[in-house]
Amino acid sequence: LSGDQISTESIIINKKTYTPAIVDRNYELLNQKFPYIIENGGNHPSKLSKYQLNKIKKLKSNIAKILNINNGVLKGDLILTPKGLFVIEVATRLSGGDFSESLMKYGLGINYVKTVFDLAVNNTSTISDFRKKTFKHVRNRYFFPKPGKLIKIIGAKKVLKQNFIKKFEIWYKVGDIIPEIINHSKRAGVFVVEANSFIDAEKKVKWVYENIKFIVKK
């Protein structure tokens, strides 16, 4: 299926489903990484129309009813094609890849992970706990250096000084051998940026990539 891939986070409380966050999955590296399918983060908020977003929310609600989930969480990965909306997968867990942990926190002001844990141990939670308290454009992206021995990383201190950087991690240290990145576990690190607009978010992502340099010796 060809189309826009979308990740969703839904919470079900007393049979009522609420989907506080929908993000666009970023597969800009498909041609570069072929035949490997490597995701490079996500974009909050989704670029989809209000009509399309409401269709997604209705679909997630119907799935929760079909699966007979009265209380809990339901993450879902979907694809929007010219022929309509299709489900890739749903699971009764939180999303990985910084979606539930970072994109919702900084994009919506929702501590989704904490509130879901409260729900799991029967602490009081209501739908109002998952309504957005702020609104920001947020991106998470990963690093894809060339394979070889890591000699030096340039620019980390400069990047960390920026207040729009909400997360920054490098998963290899100097002296490590960076393999060819053929799956998600091999990526070299991650960063999260916060911005006030789509264009500003894109500029900040570009700035980080321009200022972080992996010096690698083959």
Short mmCIF file of C-alpha atoms in Angstrom, two decimals:
data_model
loop_
_atom_site.label_atom_id
_atom_site.label_comp_id
_atom_site.label_asym_id
_atom_site.label_seq_id
_atom_site.Cartn_x
_atom_site.Cartn_y
_atom_site.Cartn_z
CA LEU A 1 0.00 0.00 0.00
CA SER A 2 1.28 3.44 -0.90
CA GLY A 3 0.38 6.46 1.18
CA ASP A 4 1.02 8.51 4.32
CA GLN A 5 1.97 6.46 7.37
CA ILE A 6 0.52 7.64 10.66
CA SER A 7 1.06 6.73 14.31
CA THR A 8 -1.68 7.20 16.90
CA GLU A 9 -2.05 7.04 20.67
CA SER A 10 -5.47 6.27 22.13
CA ILE A 11 -6.68 5.89 25.69
CA ILE A 12 -9.88 4.09 26.67
CA ILE A 13 -11.58 4.97 29.96
CA ASN A 14 -14.93 3.40 30.88
CA LYS A 15 -15.46 2.33 27.24
CA LYS A 16 -14.88 5.86 25.93
CA THR A 17 -11.97 6.25 23.50
CA TYR A 18 -9.94 9.42 23.19
CA THR A 19 -7.04 9.85 20.74
CA PRO A 20 -4.96 12.77 21.99
CA ALA A 21 -2.08 12.46 19.53
CA ILE A 22 -1.66 11.65 15.84
CA VAL A 23 1.73 12.05 14.17
CA ASP A 24 3.18 11.58 10.70
CA ARG A 25 5.85 8.89 10.47
CA ASN A 26 8.94 10.01 8.57
CA TYR A 27 10.26 7.61 5.92
CA GLU A 28 12.36 10.09 3.94
CA LEU A 29 15.29 7.63 3.81
CA LEU A 30 13.51 4.77 2.03
CA ASN A 31 15.37 5.21 -1.25
CA GLN A 32 18.71 5.81 0.45
CA LYS A 33 18.38 2.76 2.74
CA PHE A 34 16.71 0.37 0.27
CA PRO A 35 16.07 -2.54 0.68
CA TYR A 36 15.97 -1.82 4.41
CA ILE A 37 12.94 0.00 5.81
CA ILE A 38 14.27 2.56 8.27
CA GLU A 39 12.07 5.16 9.94
CA ASN A 40 13.54 8.56 10.80
CA GLY A 41 11.29 9.82 13.56
CA GLY A 42 7.96 11.56 13.38
CA ASN A 43 6.25 14.93 13.05
CA HIS A 44 3.76 16.40 15.49
CA PRO A 45 1.16 17.56 14.65
CA SER A 46 0.07 15.55 11.64
CA LYS A 47 -0.36 17.46 8.38
CA LEU A 48 -3.66 15.68 7.71
CA SER A 49 -6.93 17.61 7.49
CA LYS A 50 -9.41 17.81 10.36
CA TYR A 51 -11.74 15.53 8.39
CA GLN A 52 -9.00 12.90 7.97
CA LEU A 53 -8.00 13.16 11.63
CA ASN A 54 -11.61 12.64 12.73
CA LYS A 55 -11.82 9.54 10.50
CA ILE A 56 -8.75 8.16 12.27
CA LYS A 57 -10.22 8.86 15.70
CA LYS A 58 -13.47 7.13 14.76
CA LEU A 59 -11.55 4.12 13.43
CA LYS A 60 -9.54 3.81 16.65
CA SER A 61 -12.77 3.98 18.67
CA ASN A 62 -14.31 1.21 16.58
CA ILE A 63 -11.19 -0.96 16.98
CA ALA A 64 -11.33 -0.56 20.77
CA LYS A 65 -14.97 -1.72 20.73
CA ILE A 66 -14.18 -4.70 18.48
CA LEU A 67 -11.34 -5.74 20.82
CA ASN A 68 -13.62 -5.21 23.84
CA ILE A 69 -11.21 -2.83 25.57
CA ASN A 70 -13.03 -1.01 28.36
CA ASN A 71 -9.99 0.59 30.00
CA GLY A 72 -6.43 0.81 28.71
CA VAL A 73 -4.29 2.04 25.85
CA LEU A 74 -4.30 1.29 22.15
CA LYS A 75 -1.45 2.42 19.92
CA GLY A 76 -2.04 2.14 16.22
CA ASP A 77 -0.04 2.48 13.02
CA LEU A 78 -2.14 3.32 9.98
CA ILE A 79 -1.69 4.19 6.33
CA LEU A 80 -3.80 6.65 4.40
CA THR A 81 -4.02 5.68 0.73
CA PRO A 82 -6.04 7.06 -2.21
CA LYS A 83 -8.43 4.16 -1.56
CA GLY A 84 -8.89 4.99 2.10
CA LEU A 85 -7.53 4.30 5.56
CA PHE A 86 -5.89 0.95 6.39
CA VAL A 87 -4.55 -0.52 9.62
CA ILE A 88 -0.93 -1.71 9.69
CA GLU A 89 -1.08 -2.77 13.33
CA VAL A 90 -2.68 -2.03 16.69
CA ALA A 91 -1.35 -3.05 20.10
CA THR A 92 -2.39 -2.60 23.71
CA ARG A 93 0.81 -0.80 24.65
CA LEU A 94 2.44 2.61 24.38
CA SER A 95 4.27 3.70 21.25
CA GLY A 96 8.04 3.62 21.19
CA GLY A 97 10.36 5.84 19.20
CA ASP A 98 9.82 8.87 21.48
CA PHE A 99 6.17 9.30 20.47
CA SER A 100 4.44 8.66 23.80
CA GLU A 101 7.44 9.77 25.87
CA SER A 102 8.58 12.97 24.11
CA LEU A 103 6.36 14.13 21.26
CA MET A 104 3.22 14.17 23.41
CA LYS A 105 5.05 15.70 26.35
CA TYR A 106 6.52 18.61 24.43
CA GLY A 107 3.89 18.95 21.73
CA LEU A 108 0.79 18.79 23.93
CA GLY A 109 2.02 19.23 27.48
CA ILE A 110 0.70 15.79 28.37
CA ASN A 111 2.66 13.43 30.63
CA TYR A 112 1.06 10.50 28.84
CA VAL A 113 3.31 7.79 30.27
CA LYS A 114 2.67 8.82 33.89
CA THR A 115 -1.08 9.11 33.44
CA VAL A 116 -1.30 5.75 31.69
CA PHE A 117 0.57 4.16 34.60
CA ASP A 118 -1.90 5.83 37.00
CA LEU A 119 -4.75 4.31 35.02
CA ALA A 120 -3.10 0.88 35.08
CA VAL A 121 -2.94 0.87 38.90
CA ASN A 122 -6.50 2.18 39.27
CA ASN A 123 -5.60 5.73 40.22
CA THR A 124 -8.17 8.32 39.15
CA SER A 125 -7.89 9.27 35.48
CA THR A 126 -10.39 11.04 33.26
CA ILE A 127 -10.45 11.99 29.61
CA SER A 128 -9.64 15.57 30.65
CA ASP A 129 -6.17 14.36 31.72
CA PHE A 130 -5.38 13.73 28.05
CA ARG A 131 -6.56 17.01 26.56
CA LYS A 132 -3.76 19.19 25.26
CA LYS A 133 -2.44 21.83 27.65
CA THR A 134 -0.10 23.46 25.15
CA PHE A 135 0.56 23.21 21.44
CA LYS A 136 3.98 22.99 19.80
CA HIS A 137 5.43 21.59 16.62
CA VAL A 138 7.80 18.79 17.60
CA ARG A 139 10.14 16.57 15.59
CA ASN A 140 12.25 13.60 16.61
CA ARG A 141 15.04 12.54 14.28
CA TYR A 142 17.93 10.06 14.32
CA PHE A 143 21.59 10.09 13.33
CA PHE A 144 22.87 7.95 10.45
CA PRO A 145 26.67 8.26 10.21
CA LYS A 146 28.74 6.24 7.78
CA PRO A 147 30.06 2.88 9.06
CA GLY A 148 33.53 2.71 10.56
CA LYS A 149 35.46 3.53 13.73
CA LEU A 150 34.11 6.62 15.50
CA ILE A 151 37.00 9.06 15.95
CA LYS A 152 35.20 12.20 17.11
CA ILE A 153 31.80 13.85 17.44
CA ILE A 154 31.72 17.57 16.66
CA GLY A 155 29.02 20.01 17.73
CA ALA A 156 27.32 18.25 20.64
CA LYS A 157 27.99 21.01 23.19
CA LYS A 158 26.72 23.68 20.80
CA VAL A 159 23.53 21.75 20.12
CA LEU A 160 22.87 21.07 23.80
CA LYS A 161 22.97 24.81 24.58
CA GLN A 162 19.88 25.46 22.43
CA ASN A 163 16.64 25.75 24.39
CA PHE A 164 14.64 24.18 21.55
CA ILE A 165 16.51 20.89 22.02
CA LYS A 166 14.34 18.74 24.26
CA LYS A 167 16.27 15.50 23.92
CA PHE A 168 19.72 14.67 22.61
CA GLU A 169 21.41 11.28 22.87
CA ILE A 170 24.37 9.65 21.13
CA TRP A 171 24.47 5.87 21.44
CA TYR A 172 28.06 5.29 20.31
CA LYS A 173 31.21 6.54 22.02
CA VAL A 174 34.59 7.42 20.57
CA GLY A 175 36.41 4.22 19.63
CA ASP A 176 33.25 2.25 18.87
CA ILE A 177 32.70 0.67 15.49
CA ILE A 178 29.57 2.03 13.85
CA PRO A 179 28.01 -0.68 11.66
CA GLU A 180 26.04 -0.20 8.50
CA ILE A 181 22.63 1.01 9.68
CA ILE A 182 20.23 -1.60 8.36
CA ASN A 183 17.68 -1.57 11.20
CA HIS A 184 16.48 0.76 13.93
CA SER A 185 18.72 -0.66 16.65
CA LYS A 186 21.83 0.42 14.75
CA ARG A 187 20.97 4.13 14.56
CA ALA A 188 23.58 6.34 16.21
CA GLY A 189 21.40 8.59 18.34
CA VAL A 190 18.30 10.74 18.56
CA PHE A 191 17.25 14.34 19.08
CA VAL A 192 13.94 16.12 19.66
CA VAL A 193 13.27 19.73 18.68
CA GLU A 194 10.41 22.01 19.68
CA ALA A 195 9.12 24.89 17.55
CA ASN A 196 6.16 27.20 17.02
CA SER A 197 5.47 26.33 13.39
CA PHE A 198 5.97 23.63 10.78
CA ILE A 199 8.59 25.66 8.91
CA ASP A 200 10.47 26.55 12.09
CA ALA A 201 10.55 22.89 13.14
CA GLU A 202 11.99 21.88 9.77
CA LYS A 203 14.65 24.59 10.06
CA LYS A 204 15.66 23.44 13.53
CA VAL A 205 16.01 19.82 12.38
CA LYS A 206 18.20 20.95 9.49
CA TRP A 207 20.30 23.07 11.86
CA VAL A 208 21.01 20.12 14.14
CA TYR A 209 22.06 17.91 11.23
CA GLU A 210 24.34 20.66 9.94
CA ASN A 211 26.04 21.14 13.31
CA ILE A 212 26.56 17.53 14.42
CA LYS A 213 29.43 15.81 12.63
CA PHE A 214 30.50 12.21 13.13
CA ILE A 215 34.18 11.76 12.21
CA VAL A 216 34.48 8.14 11.19
CA LYS A 217 37.51 6.20 9.94
CA LYS A 218 36.86 3.27 7.64
#
